[in-house]
Amino acid sequence: MMTLYSIATCPFSHRCRIVLHEKDMDFQVIDVDPNNIPEDLAVISPYGKMPLLVERDLVLYEANIINEYIDERFPHPQLMPADPVMRARARLLLHRFEKELFCNIEALENNDRKSIDRIRADMSNGLTMIAAVFDKQKYMLGDEYSMLDVAIAPLLWRLDHYGIKLPKQAASLLKYAERLFSRPLFIDALTPSEKLMRK
Ligand SMILES: N[C@@H](CCC(=O)N[C@@H](CS)C(=O)NCC(=O)O)C(=O)O
């Protein structure tokens, strides 16, 4: 059985919990205290970060790498596109999410006083640029729910929690977010601490 070591409030761990719940398979999620990561996990996690996936002698870290492994190991429902061109595009977009949005998560989590206003504004601008996509389509890659939707959902869930305000032009993004949040499997994947992040 797969074991995911997760932090209950961590958006990266949240991504992996969503994918585990999307697949009909056995798994366990163990919450780890970020201020007291157990020694046996610290030695197998090179950067000391969660999430961490352990399955027999396989140890994986980095949420997107973990998620692609789960998706390939349990292909139904498939979350990465089957077509190589679409798959490459999906990987590029996952990369851009990290470089342009999720690179700010640590500062948002730490509520870094000096830079927090600028970071919130950058996040708001970055997300507003994506919003136009949802004038024409239901999900990030078209009409099918995919790994791209999994990757962005934890950030959209945390907008209020991180103090990120979106302008009116981003209304279609907020509608899209509600579409993601209403999926029963999305709700199953939330930890009690995440449930408290939104009223
Ligand atoms: N790039 C990593 C980021 C993981 C990450 O930053 N996890 C944070 C929690 S959100 C963590 O483990 N922090 C504990 C620490 O740094 O000691 C991924 O995608 O998995």
GROMACS .gro file of C-alpha atoms and ligand atoms in nm:
model
  219
    1MET     CA    1   0.000   0.000   0.000
    2MET     CA    2   0.114   0.357  -0.071
    3THR     CA    3   0.177   0.587   0.222
    4LEU     CA    4   0.171   0.962   0.175
    5TYR     CA    5   0.343   1.165   0.444
    6SER     CA    6   0.165   1.496   0.432
    7ILE     CA    7   0.147   1.828   0.616
    8ALA     CA    8  -0.216   1.909   0.695
    9THR     CA    9  -0.196   2.271   0.575
   10CYS     CA   10   0.057   2.227   0.290
   11PRO     CA   11  -0.069   2.305  -0.065
   12PHE     CA   12   0.183   2.064  -0.219
   13SER     CA   13   0.067   1.778   0.007
   14HIS     CA   14  -0.289   1.881  -0.078
   15ARG     CA   15  -0.219   1.816  -0.449
   16CYS     CA   16  -0.113   1.457  -0.374
   17ARG     CA   17  -0.410   1.393  -0.145
   18ILE     CA   18  -0.641   1.504  -0.429
   19VAL     CA   19  -0.483   1.258  -0.675
   20LEU     CA   20  -0.493   0.971  -0.424
   21HIS     CA   21  -0.864   1.033  -0.369
   22GLU     CA   22  -0.932   1.051  -0.745
   23LYS     CA   23  -0.802   0.694  -0.787
   24ASP     CA   24  -0.990   0.391  -0.663
   25MET     CA   25  -0.708   0.227  -0.467
   26ASP     CA   26  -0.581   0.166  -0.113
   27PHE     CA   27  -0.356   0.428   0.042
   28GLN     CA   28  -0.287   0.586   0.375
   29VAL     CA   29  -0.210   0.947   0.455
   30ILE     CA   30  -0.001   1.023   0.762
   31ASP     CA   31   0.011   1.383   0.880
   32VAL     CA   32   0.351   1.508   0.989
   33ASP     CA   33   0.425   1.802   1.218
   34PRO     CA   34   0.636   2.045   1.007
   35ASN     CA   35   0.821   2.162   1.318
   36ASN     CA   36   0.908   1.810   1.420
   37ILE     CA   37   0.964   1.590   1.115
   38PRO     CA   38   1.036   1.233   1.239
   39GLU     CA   39   1.401   1.130   1.204
   40ASP     CA   40   1.321   0.826   0.981
   41LEU     CA   41   1.146   1.057   0.732
   42ALA     CA   42   1.412   1.331   0.753
   43VAL     CA   43   1.679   1.083   0.640
   44ILE     CA   44   1.486   0.969   0.331
   45SER     CA   45   1.368   1.318   0.232
   46PRO     CA   46   1.673   1.499   0.086
   47TYR     CA   47   1.526   1.849   0.131
   48GLY     CA   48   1.340   1.768   0.453
   49LYS     CA   49   1.008   1.862   0.291
   50MET     CA   50   0.667   1.699   0.260
   51PRO     CA   51   0.489   1.548   0.074
   52LEU     CA   52   0.676   1.221   0.060
   53LEU     CA   53   0.536   0.903  -0.095
   54VAL     CA   54   0.659   0.563   0.020
   55GLU     CA   55   0.563   0.239  -0.150
   56ARG     CA   56   0.778  -0.061  -0.046
   57ASP     CA   57   1.134   0.045  -0.138
   58LEU     CA   58   1.025   0.339  -0.355
   59VAL     CA   59   1.056   0.683  -0.197
   60LEU     CA   60   0.936   0.985  -0.396
   61TYR     CA   61   0.928   1.355  -0.315
   62GLU     CA   62   0.811   1.666  -0.510
   63ALA     CA   63   0.431   1.676  -0.542
   64ASN     CA   64   0.422   1.677  -0.924
   65ILE     CA   65   0.659   1.378  -0.949
   66ILE     CA   66   0.456   1.187  -0.690
   67ASN     CA   67   0.135   1.268  -0.878
   68GLU     CA   68   0.264   1.157  -1.217
   69TYR     CA   69   0.375   0.827  -1.060
   70ILE     CA   70   0.033   0.766  -0.901
   71ASP     CA   71  -0.134   0.857  -1.232
   72GLU     CA   72   0.078   0.609  -1.428
   73ARG     CA   73   0.049   0.333  -1.168
   74PHE     CA   74  -0.332   0.370  -1.142
   75PRO     CA   75  -0.438   0.500  -1.484
   76HIS     CA   76  -0.815   0.534  -1.415
   77PRO     CA   77  -0.921   0.807  -1.431
   78GLN     CA   78  -0.619   0.932  -1.625
   79LEU     CA   79  -0.520   1.281  -1.515
   80MET     CA   80  -0.226   1.350  -1.750
   81PRO     CA   81  -0.332   1.375  -2.116
   82ALA     CA   82  -0.276   1.056  -2.320
   83ASP     CA   83  -0.156   1.241  -2.630
   84PRO     CA   84   0.221   1.316  -2.620
   85VAL     CA   85   0.181   1.672  -2.749
   86MET     CA   86  -0.089   1.757  -2.493
   87ARG     CA   87   0.113   1.578  -2.224
   88ALA     CA   88   0.419   1.791  -2.305
   89ARG     CA   89   0.204   2.106  -2.292
   90ALA     CA   90   0.062   1.996  -1.958
   91ARG     CA   91   0.414   1.946  -1.816
   92LEU     CA   92   0.516   2.291  -1.939
   93LEU     CA   93   0.215   2.448  -1.767
   94LEU     CA   94   0.290   2.255  -1.446
   95HIS     CA   95   0.642   2.396  -1.466
   96ARG     CA   96   0.508   2.750  -1.514
   97PHE     CA   97   0.277   2.715  -1.213
   98GLU     CA   98   0.584   2.640  -1.001
   99LYS     CA   99   0.801   2.917  -1.148
  100GLU     CA  100   0.535   3.190  -1.149
  101LEU     CA  101   0.294   3.108  -0.864
  102PHE     CA  102   0.397   2.831  -0.626
  103CYS     CA  103   0.747   2.982  -0.589
  104ASN     CA  104   0.571   3.229  -0.354
  105ILE     CA  105   0.408   2.973  -0.124
  106GLU     CA  106   0.689   2.973   0.133
  107ALA     CA  107   0.672   3.353   0.172
  108LEU     CA  108   0.291   3.341   0.192
  109GLU     CA  109   0.305   3.063   0.452
  110ASN     CA  110   0.561   3.258   0.657
  111ASN     CA  111   0.367   3.584   0.613
  112ASP     CA  112   0.697   3.754   0.534
  113ARG     CA  113   0.623   4.118   0.633
  114LYS     CA  114   0.866   4.296   0.402
  115SER     CA  115   0.751   4.130   0.082
  116ILE     CA  116   0.396   4.009   0.154
  117ASP     CA  117   0.209   4.296  -0.018
  118ARG     CA  118   0.416   4.270  -0.336
  119ILE     CA  119   0.381   3.892  -0.342
  120ARG     CA  120   0.003   3.910  -0.296
  121ALA     CA  121  -0.019   4.161  -0.583
  122ASP     CA  122   0.203   3.942  -0.808
  123MET     CA  123  -0.013   3.639  -0.731
  124SER     CA  124  -0.330   3.834  -0.802
  125ASN     CA  125  -0.191   3.955  -1.140
  126GLY     CA  126  -0.068   3.607  -1.236
  127LEU     CA  127  -0.403   3.446  -1.155
  128THR     CA  128  -0.599   3.719  -1.334
  129MET     CA  129  -0.402   3.648  -1.652
  130ILE     CA  130  -0.522   3.285  -1.640
  131ALA     CA  131  -0.888   3.383  -1.588
  132ALA     CA  132  -0.971   3.441  -1.959
  133VAL     CA  133  -0.916   3.067  -2.026
  134PHE     CA  134  -1.241   2.992  -1.838
  135ASP     CA  135  -1.452   3.220  -2.055
  136LYS     CA  136  -1.429   2.945  -2.316
  137GLN     CA  137  -1.368   2.618  -2.130
  138LYS     CA  138  -1.460   2.431  -1.811
  139TYR     CA  139  -1.116   2.315  -1.702
  140MET     CA  140  -0.754   2.420  -1.747
  141LEU     CA  141  -0.693   2.197  -2.052
  142GLY     CA  142  -1.042   2.198  -2.203
  143ASP     CA  143  -1.353   2.005  -2.105
  144GLU     CA  144  -1.175   1.732  -1.909
  145TYR     CA  145  -1.056   1.757  -1.548
  146SER     CA  146  -0.679   1.699  -1.544
  147MET     CA  147  -0.357   1.719  -1.343
  148LEU     CA  148  -0.346   2.094  -1.416
  149ASP     CA  149  -0.668   2.143  -1.223
  150VAL     CA  150  -0.529   1.931  -0.939
  151ALA     CA  151  -0.212   2.142  -0.933
  152ILE     CA  152  -0.383   2.482  -0.907
  153ALA     CA  153  -0.678   2.386  -0.682
  154PRO     CA  154  -0.485   2.402  -0.348
  155LEU     CA  155  -0.380   2.761  -0.425
  156LEU     CA  156  -0.733   2.866  -0.523
  157TRP     CA  157  -0.862   2.708  -0.200
  158ARG     CA  158  -0.617   2.925  -0.002
  159LEU     CA  159  -0.682   3.266  -0.164
  160ASP     CA  160  -0.852   3.414   0.146
  161HIS     CA  161  -0.616   3.231   0.378
  162TYR     CA  162  -0.316   3.393   0.202
  163GLY     CA  163  -0.488   3.734   0.176
  164ILE     CA  164  -0.489   3.731  -0.207
  165LYS     CA  165  -0.767   3.946  -0.352
  166LEU     CA  166  -0.873   3.909  -0.715
  167PRO     CA  167  -1.021   4.189  -0.930
  168LYS     CA  168  -1.354   4.166  -1.114
  169GLN     CA  169  -1.175   4.058  -1.434
  170ALA     CA  170  -1.095   3.729  -1.258
  171ALA     CA  171  -1.463   3.638  -1.198
  172SER     CA  172  -1.446   3.338  -1.436
  173LEU     CA  173  -1.148   3.201  -1.241
  174LEU     CA  174  -1.349   3.213  -0.918
  175LYS     CA  175  -1.638   3.033  -1.090
  176TYR     CA  176  -1.393   2.769  -1.212
  177ALA     CA  177  -1.258   2.737  -0.854
  178GLU     CA  178  -1.610   2.667  -0.723
  179ARG     CA  179  -1.646   2.398  -0.992
  180LEU     CA  180  -1.329   2.230  -0.859
  181PHE     CA  181  -1.434   2.263  -0.494
  182SER     CA  182  -1.772   2.104  -0.557
  183ARG     CA  183  -1.619   1.772  -0.665
  184PRO     CA  184  -1.698   1.517  -0.391
  185LEU     CA  185  -1.346   1.370  -0.413
  186PHE     CA  186  -1.198   1.717  -0.365
  187ILE     CA  187  -1.392   1.754  -0.042
  188ASP     CA  188  -1.283   1.404   0.074
  189ALA     CA  189  -0.917   1.503   0.025
  190LEU     CA  190  -0.936   1.808   0.258
  191THR     CA  191  -0.785   1.788   0.606
  192PRO     CA  192  -0.975   1.941   0.902
  193SER     CA  193  -0.728   2.235   0.900
  194GLU     CA  194  -0.791   2.296   0.529
  195LYS     CA  195  -1.168   2.288   0.583
  196LEU     CA  196  -1.124   2.580   0.825
  197MET     CA  197  -0.940   2.790   0.562
  198ARG     CA  198  -1.264   2.885   0.386
  199LYS     CA  199  -1.591   2.997   0.536
  200LIG     N1  200   0.857   2.165  -0.425
  200LIG     C1  201   0.807   2.087  -0.314
  200LIG     C2  202   0.764   2.182  -0.203
  200LIG     C3  203   0.724   2.109  -0.076
  200LIG     C4  204   0.719   2.206   0.043
  200LIG     O1  205   0.764   2.321   0.034
  200LIG     N2  206   0.667   2.157   0.157
  200LIG     C5  207   0.667   2.236   0.277
  200LIG     C6  208   0.529   2.253   0.338
  200LIG     S1  209   0.420   2.340   0.231
  200LIG     C7  210   0.751   2.166   0.386
  200LIG     O2  211   0.764   2.045   0.385
  200LIG     N3  212   0.804   2.242   0.481
  200LIG     C8  213   0.877   2.186   0.593
  200LIG     C9  214   1.014   2.244   0.604
  200LIG     O3  215   1.059   2.315   0.515
  200LIG     O4  216   1.077   2.213   0.705
  200LIG    C10  217   0.694   1.995  -0.364
  200LIG     O5  218   0.635   2.024  -0.470
  200LIG     O6  219   0.666   1.893  -0.302
   0.00000   0.00000   0.00000
